[in-house]
Tab-separated table of C-alpha atoms in Angstrom:
chain	number	residue	atom	x	y	z
I	1	MET	CA	-13.938	-2.137	36.586
I	2	LEU	CA	-13.289	-5.849	36.142
I	3	ILE	CA	-9.598	-5.470	36.969
I	4	VAL	CA	-10.544	-3.543	40.122
I	5	LEU	CA	-12.831	-6.410	41.140
I	6	TRP	CA	-10.149	-9.052	40.602
I	7	THR	CA	-7.555	-6.911	42.347
I	8	ALA	CA	-9.854	-6.392	45.339
I	9	LEU	CA	-10.454	-10.124	45.573
I	10	GLY	CA	-6.730	-10.780	45.253
I	11	VAL	CA	-5.778	-8.310	47.978
I	12	GLY	CA	-8.456	-9.571	50.346
I	13	GLY	CA	-7.772	-13.182	49.410
I	14	ALA	CA	-4.099	-12.812	50.331
I	15	THR	CA	-5.166	-12.708	53.989
I	16	ALA	CA	-6.942	-16.023	53.489
I	17	VAL	CA	-3.814	-17.492	51.880
I	18	GLY	CA	-1.783	-16.364	54.863
I	19	ALA	CA	-4.381	-17.848	57.226
I	20	LEU	CA	-4.171	-21.227	55.493
I	21	ILE	CA	-0.386	-21.130	55.718
I	22	GLY	CA	-0.741	-20.184	59.384
I	23	PHE	CA	-2.434	-23.511	60.090
I	24	LEU	CA	0.722	-25.267	58.861
I	25	PHE	CA	3.048	-23.448	61.271
I	26	LYS	CA	2.146	-24.221	64.856
I	27	ASN	CA	4.905	-22.214	66.528
I	28	PRO	CA	6.946	-20.216	63.991
I	29	SER	CA	10.131	-18.696	65.392
I	30	HIS	CA	10.462	-14.982	66.096
I	31	LYS	CA	13.152	-14.738	63.438
I	32	PHE	CA	10.911	-16.326	60.803
I	33	ASN	CA	8.061	-13.931	61.647
I	34	ASP	CA	10.383	-10.919	61.719
I	35	VAL	CA	12.031	-11.670	58.377
I	36	ILE	CA	8.727	-12.310	56.600
I	37	LEU	CA	7.102	-9.208	58.081
I	38	SER	CA	10.158	-7.066	57.270
I	39	PHE	CA	10.110	-8.182	53.652
I	40	ALA	CA	6.420	-7.244	53.518
I	41	ALA	CA	7.201	-3.866	55.120
I	42	GLY	CA	9.765	-3.149	52.407
I	43	ILE	CA	7.244	-4.081	49.733
I	44	MET	CA	4.625	-1.790	51.270
I	45	LEU	CA	7.086	1.071	51.733
I	46	CYS	CA	8.006	1.085	48.064
I	47	ALA	CA	4.368	0.704	47.030
I	48	ALA	CA	3.342	3.639	49.219
I	49	VAL	CA	6.040	5.919	47.814
I	50	MET	CA	6.090	4.881	44.156
I	51	GLY	CA	2.426	3.949	43.755
I	52	LEU	CA	0.715	6.627	45.863
I	53	ILE	CA	2.863	9.544	47.034
I	54	VAL	CA	4.792	10.189	43.801
I	55	PRO	CA	1.587	9.990	41.698
I	56	SER	CA	-0.056	12.383	44.188
I	57	LEU	CA	2.590	14.960	43.289
I	58	GLU	CA	2.247	14.244	39.587
I	59	TYR	CA	-1.545	14.602	39.564
I	60	GLY	CA	-1.543	17.698	41.765
I	61	SER	CA	-2.838	20.861	40.151
I	62	GLY	CA	-2.486	24.532	40.944
I	63	GLY	CA	0.502	26.028	42.716
I	64	TRP	CA	0.501	23.815	45.814
I	65	PRO	CA	0.840	20.155	44.785
I	66	VAL	CA	3.563	19.528	47.379
I	67	LEU	CA	1.464	21.077	50.143
I	68	ILE	CA	-1.570	18.996	49.179
I	69	THR	CA	0.535	15.824	49.224
I	70	VAL	CA	2.193	16.620	52.553
I	71	VAL	CA	-1.121	17.516	54.187
I	72	GLY	CA	-2.686	14.337	52.803
I	73	ILE	CA	0.135	12.183	54.185
I	74	PHE	CA	-0.152	13.674	57.660
I	75	ILE	CA	-3.947	13.507	57.755
I	76	GLY	CA	-3.783	9.867	56.693
I	77	ALA	CA	-1.296	9.145	59.478
I	78	VAL	CA	-3.355	11.063	62.062
I	79	VAL	CA	-6.496	9.124	61.133
I	80	LEU	CA	-4.634	5.849	61.683
I	81	TYR	CA	-3.271	7.207	64.969
I	82	LEU	CA	-6.798	7.975	66.152
I	83	ILE	CA	-7.894	4.478	65.140
I	84	ASP	CA	-4.990	3.060	67.130
I	85	LYS	CA	-6.167	5.011	70.169
I	86	CYS	CA	-9.525	3.264	69.941
I	87	VAL	CA	-8.300	-0.292	69.379
I	88	PRO	CA	-5.422	-2.284	70.881
I	89	HIS	CA	-1.986	-2.365	69.284
I	90	LEU	CA	-1.318	-5.598	67.492
I	91	HIS	CA	1.661	-6.624	69.607
I	92	LYS	CA	-0.252	-6.278	72.880
I	93	PHE	CA	-2.436	-9.257	72.106
I	94	SER	CA	-0.326	-11.264	69.674
I	95	GLY	CA	1.866	-12.640	72.462
I	96	ILE	CA	4.870	-12.380	70.134
I	97	GLY	CA	6.553	-9.613	72.083
I	98	GLU	CA	6.423	-11.250	75.494
I	99	GLU	CA	9.474	-13.459	75.855
I	100	LYS	CA	8.403	-14.778	79.245
I	101	HIS	CA	5.086	-15.952	77.863
I	102	PRO	CA	5.732	-17.551	74.461
I	103	ASN	CA	2.302	-19.176	74.268
I	104	ARG	CA	-0.520	-17.129	72.780
I	105	SER	CA	-3.069	-15.574	75.116
I	106	LYS	CA	-5.823	-17.864	76.350
I	107	ASN	CA	-8.254	-15.005	76.703
I	108	ALA	CA	-10.598	-15.196	73.720
I	109	SER	CA	-11.927	-11.664	74.152
I	110	LYS	CA	-8.444	-10.178	73.982
I	111	VAL	CA	-7.589	-12.284	70.955
I	112	LEU	CA	-10.714	-11.085	69.170
I	113	LEU	CA	-9.751	-7.489	69.959
I	114	PHE	CA	-6.393	-8.223	68.367
I	115	VAL	CA	-8.148	-9.560	65.256
I	116	LEU	CA	-10.458	-6.522	65.246
I	117	ALA	CA	-7.380	-4.289	65.211
I	118	ILE	CA	-6.115	-6.134	62.120
I	119	ALA	CA	-9.499	-5.767	60.418
I	120	ILE	CA	-9.607	-2.023	61.110
I	121	HIS	CA	-6.082	-1.619	59.772
I	122	ASN	CA	-7.086	-3.522	56.638
I	123	PHE	CA	-9.784	-0.990	55.774
I	124	PRO	CA	-7.473	1.946	54.875
I	125	GLU	CA	-5.203	-0.492	53.045
I	126	GLY	CA	-8.188	-1.422	50.884
I	127	ILE	CA	-8.946	2.252	50.342
I	128	ALA	CA	-5.332	2.746	49.239
I	129	THR	CA	-5.757	0.007	46.652
I	130	GLY	CA	-8.986	1.492	45.304
I	131	VAL	CA	-7.687	5.056	45.247
I	132	SER	CA	-4.612	3.988	43.272
I	133	PHE	CA	-6.830	2.902	40.377
I	134	GLY	CA	-8.190	6.441	40.157
I	135	THR	CA	-5.005	7.580	38.435
I	136	GLY	CA	-5.738	5.436	35.414
I	137	ASN	CA	-2.205	4.062	35.682
I	138	THR	CA	-2.741	0.330	36.062
I	139	ALA	CA	0.950	-0.305	36.712
I	140	ASP	CA	0.990	2.006	39.749
I	141	ALA	CA	-2.279	0.537	40.986
I	142	LEU	CA	-0.970	-3.021	40.717
I	143	THR	CA	2.228	-1.976	42.504
I	144	VAL	CA	0.192	-0.752	45.457
I	145	ALA	CA	-2.117	-3.756	45.376
I	146	GLY	CA	0.802	-6.172	45.110
I	147	GLY	CA	2.566	-4.576	48.051
I	148	ILE	CA	-0.518	-4.743	50.235
I	149	ALA	CA	-1.325	-8.318	49.174
I	150	LEU	CA	2.176	-9.514	50.039
I	151	GLN	CA	1.880	-7.822	53.425
I	152	ASN	CA	-1.463	-9.524	54.020
I	153	ILE	CA	0.022	-13.014	53.761
I	154	PRO	CA	2.162	-12.852	56.940
I	155	GLU	CA	-0.611	-10.827	58.569
I	156	GLY	CA	-3.029	-13.672	57.901
I	157	MET	CA	-0.486	-16.121	59.287
I	158	VAL	CA	-0.038	-14.367	62.635
I	159	ILE	CA	-3.764	-14.135	63.478
I	160	ILE	CA	-4.326	-17.896	63.316
I	161	ALA	CA	-2.264	-19.125	66.274
I	162	PRO	CA	-3.751	-16.736	68.881
I	163	MET	CA	-7.315	-17.707	67.993
I	164	VAL	CA	-6.611	-21.443	67.979
I	165	ALA	CA	-4.768	-21.142	71.293
I	166	ALA	CA	-7.762	-19.288	72.750
I	167	GLY	CA	-9.951	-22.301	72.040
I	168	ILE	CA	-11.710	-20.962	68.941
I	169	SER	CA	-12.513	-23.750	66.481
I	170	LYS	CA	-10.503	-23.994	63.279
I	171	LYS	CA	-13.574	-23.391	61.130
I	172	ARG	CA	-14.527	-20.273	63.052
I	173	THR	CA	-10.906	-19.120	63.058
I	174	LEU	CA	-10.729	-19.422	59.275
I	175	PHE	CA	-14.074	-17.621	58.902
I	176	ILE	CA	-12.911	-14.706	61.090
I	177	ALA	CA	-9.645	-14.492	59.120
I	178	LEU	CA	-11.628	-14.377	55.882
I	179	MET	CA	-13.764	-11.551	57.260
I	180	THR	CA	-10.649	-9.432	57.878
I	181	GLY	CA	-9.948	-9.827	54.158
I	182	VAL	CA	-13.528	-8.899	53.225
I	183	VAL	CA	-13.057	-5.594	55.065
I	184	GLU	CA	-10.186	-4.859	52.685
I	185	ILE	CA	-12.312	-5.676	49.640
I	186	ILE	CA	-14.986	-3.243	50.834
I	187	GLY	CA	-12.348	-0.561	51.393
I	188	THR	CA	-11.022	-1.097	47.864
I	189	PHE	CA	-14.393	-0.342	46.273
I	190	ILE	CA	-15.009	2.656	48.527
I	191	GLY	CA	-11.643	4.141	47.535
I	192	TYR	CA	-12.206	3.434	43.850
I	193	PHE	CA	-15.689	4.951	43.675
I	194	ALA	CA	-14.681	7.948	45.788
I	195	VAL	CA	-12.038	9.093	43.308
I	196	SER	CA	-14.166	8.067	40.326
I	197	VAL	CA	-16.917	10.433	41.440
I	198	SER	CA	-14.520	13.323	42.000
I	199	THR	CA	-11.088	13.280	40.392
I	200	ILE	CA	-10.444	16.650	42.052
I	201	ILE	CA	-9.720	14.866	45.320
I	202	LEU	CA	-7.366	12.367	43.650
I	203	PRO	CA	-4.018	13.969	44.673
I	204	PHE	CA	-5.164	14.323	48.273
I	205	ALA	CA	-6.689	10.832	48.330
I	206	LEU	CA	-3.465	9.277	47.003
I	207	ALA	CA	-1.393	11.089	49.621
I	208	PHE	CA	-3.886	10.184	52.362
I	209	ALA	CA	-3.688	6.509	51.411
I	210	GLY	CA	0.114	6.717	51.309
I	211	GLY	CA	0.132	8.280	54.769
I	212	THR	CA	-1.957	5.450	56.213
I	213	MET	CA	0.460	2.886	54.782
I	214	LEU	CA	3.526	4.742	56.097
I	215	TYR	CA	1.943	4.892	59.536
I	216	ILE	CA	1.268	1.138	59.596
I	217	ILE	CA	4.831	0.398	58.491
I	218	SER	CA	6.462	2.688	61.039
I	219	ASP	CA	4.131	2.216	64.002
I	220	GLU	CA	3.328	-1.478	63.758
I	221	MET	CA	5.523	-3.455	61.386
I	222	ILE	CA	9.043	-2.120	61.981
I	223	PRO	CA	8.799	-2.009	65.813
I	224	GLU	CA	7.457	-5.580	65.833
I	225	THR	CA	10.316	-6.872	63.658
I	226	HIS	CA	12.931	-5.117	65.817
I	227	ALA	CA	11.643	-6.367	69.163
I	228	HIS	CA	13.247	-9.803	69.304
I	229	GLY	CA	16.936	-9.295	68.577
I	230	ASN	CA	16.656	-9.695	64.804
I	231	GLU	CA	17.171	-6.045	63.903
I	232	ARG	CA	19.982	-6.571	61.398
I	233	ALA	CA	18.228	-9.359	59.501
I	234	SER	CA	14.986	-7.397	59.558
I	235	THR	CA	16.640	-4.251	58.197
I	236	PHE	CA	18.277	-5.990	55.258
I	237	THR	CA	15.127	-7.981	54.516
I	238	LEU	CA	13.145	-4.735	54.427
I	239	LEU	CA	15.656	-3.336	51.924
I	240	ILE	CA	15.332	-6.488	49.812
I	241	GLY	CA	11.550	-6.149	49.818
I	242	PHE	CA	11.814	-2.477	48.856
I	243	CYS	CA	14.158	-3.241	45.971
I	244	VAL	CA	12.046	-6.139	44.721
I	245	MET	CA	8.977	-3.909	44.507
I	246	LEU	CA	11.068	-1.108	42.992
I	247	ALA	CA	12.149	-3.480	40.209
I	248	VAL	CA	8.567	-4.664	39.709
I	249	ASP	CA	7.355	-1.067	39.459
I	250	PHE	CA	10.117	-0.206	36.979
I	251	PHE	CA	9.383	-3.100	34.644
I	252	LEU	CA	5.595	-2.721	34.886
I	253	GLY	CA	5.923	1.005	34.190
């Protein structure tokens, strides 16, 4: 339980680390953002596959472990899709994708919607971290947690500039950024206790969590990193991130 607590704090705290770094970079270039986010996407992709989806197959029982995993992946993705229908896409309010308007939006309400979208996306990531501990395999759990934490650093960085540009004070900006990390901590404990109460749902829960991560990578992270002419650099950086996490998983396992 103690390691779950420290992991939850580490995953949520990574957003705060990214937020603090964000204060140091007033106007980071598109290429810098794309490369960092692509590396994080590669990390998350490997963590989702090796730390969640493969264990889902391994812990599956009965004659339909593959079906349970596939259904779990798709339900996880559909849930994230429905969430996306209710909140704005990140790039709509980040200002990063609008070349004619490089400055962040001055509309505080839109910026806060953007931050709300990040917070909502953090919740299933926290659940994924908590669920991964249900396997009892600490190495797999730390792989997932490490991948999500590394992704949270650039995520924390990109939410700072829009809020500051909208006129929100630095103290309030930091507080809001910290709250997006707290959401992830809450999700971690919900995921952990859910599978602790009923290990029967573990294979499905692992696949569900993996599906949410795959959706975030494909729907949000990769399109954002390929929107500014840095596709080649982003692709190879994603592969580097994937391989780094693959090596970490191999040596931890």
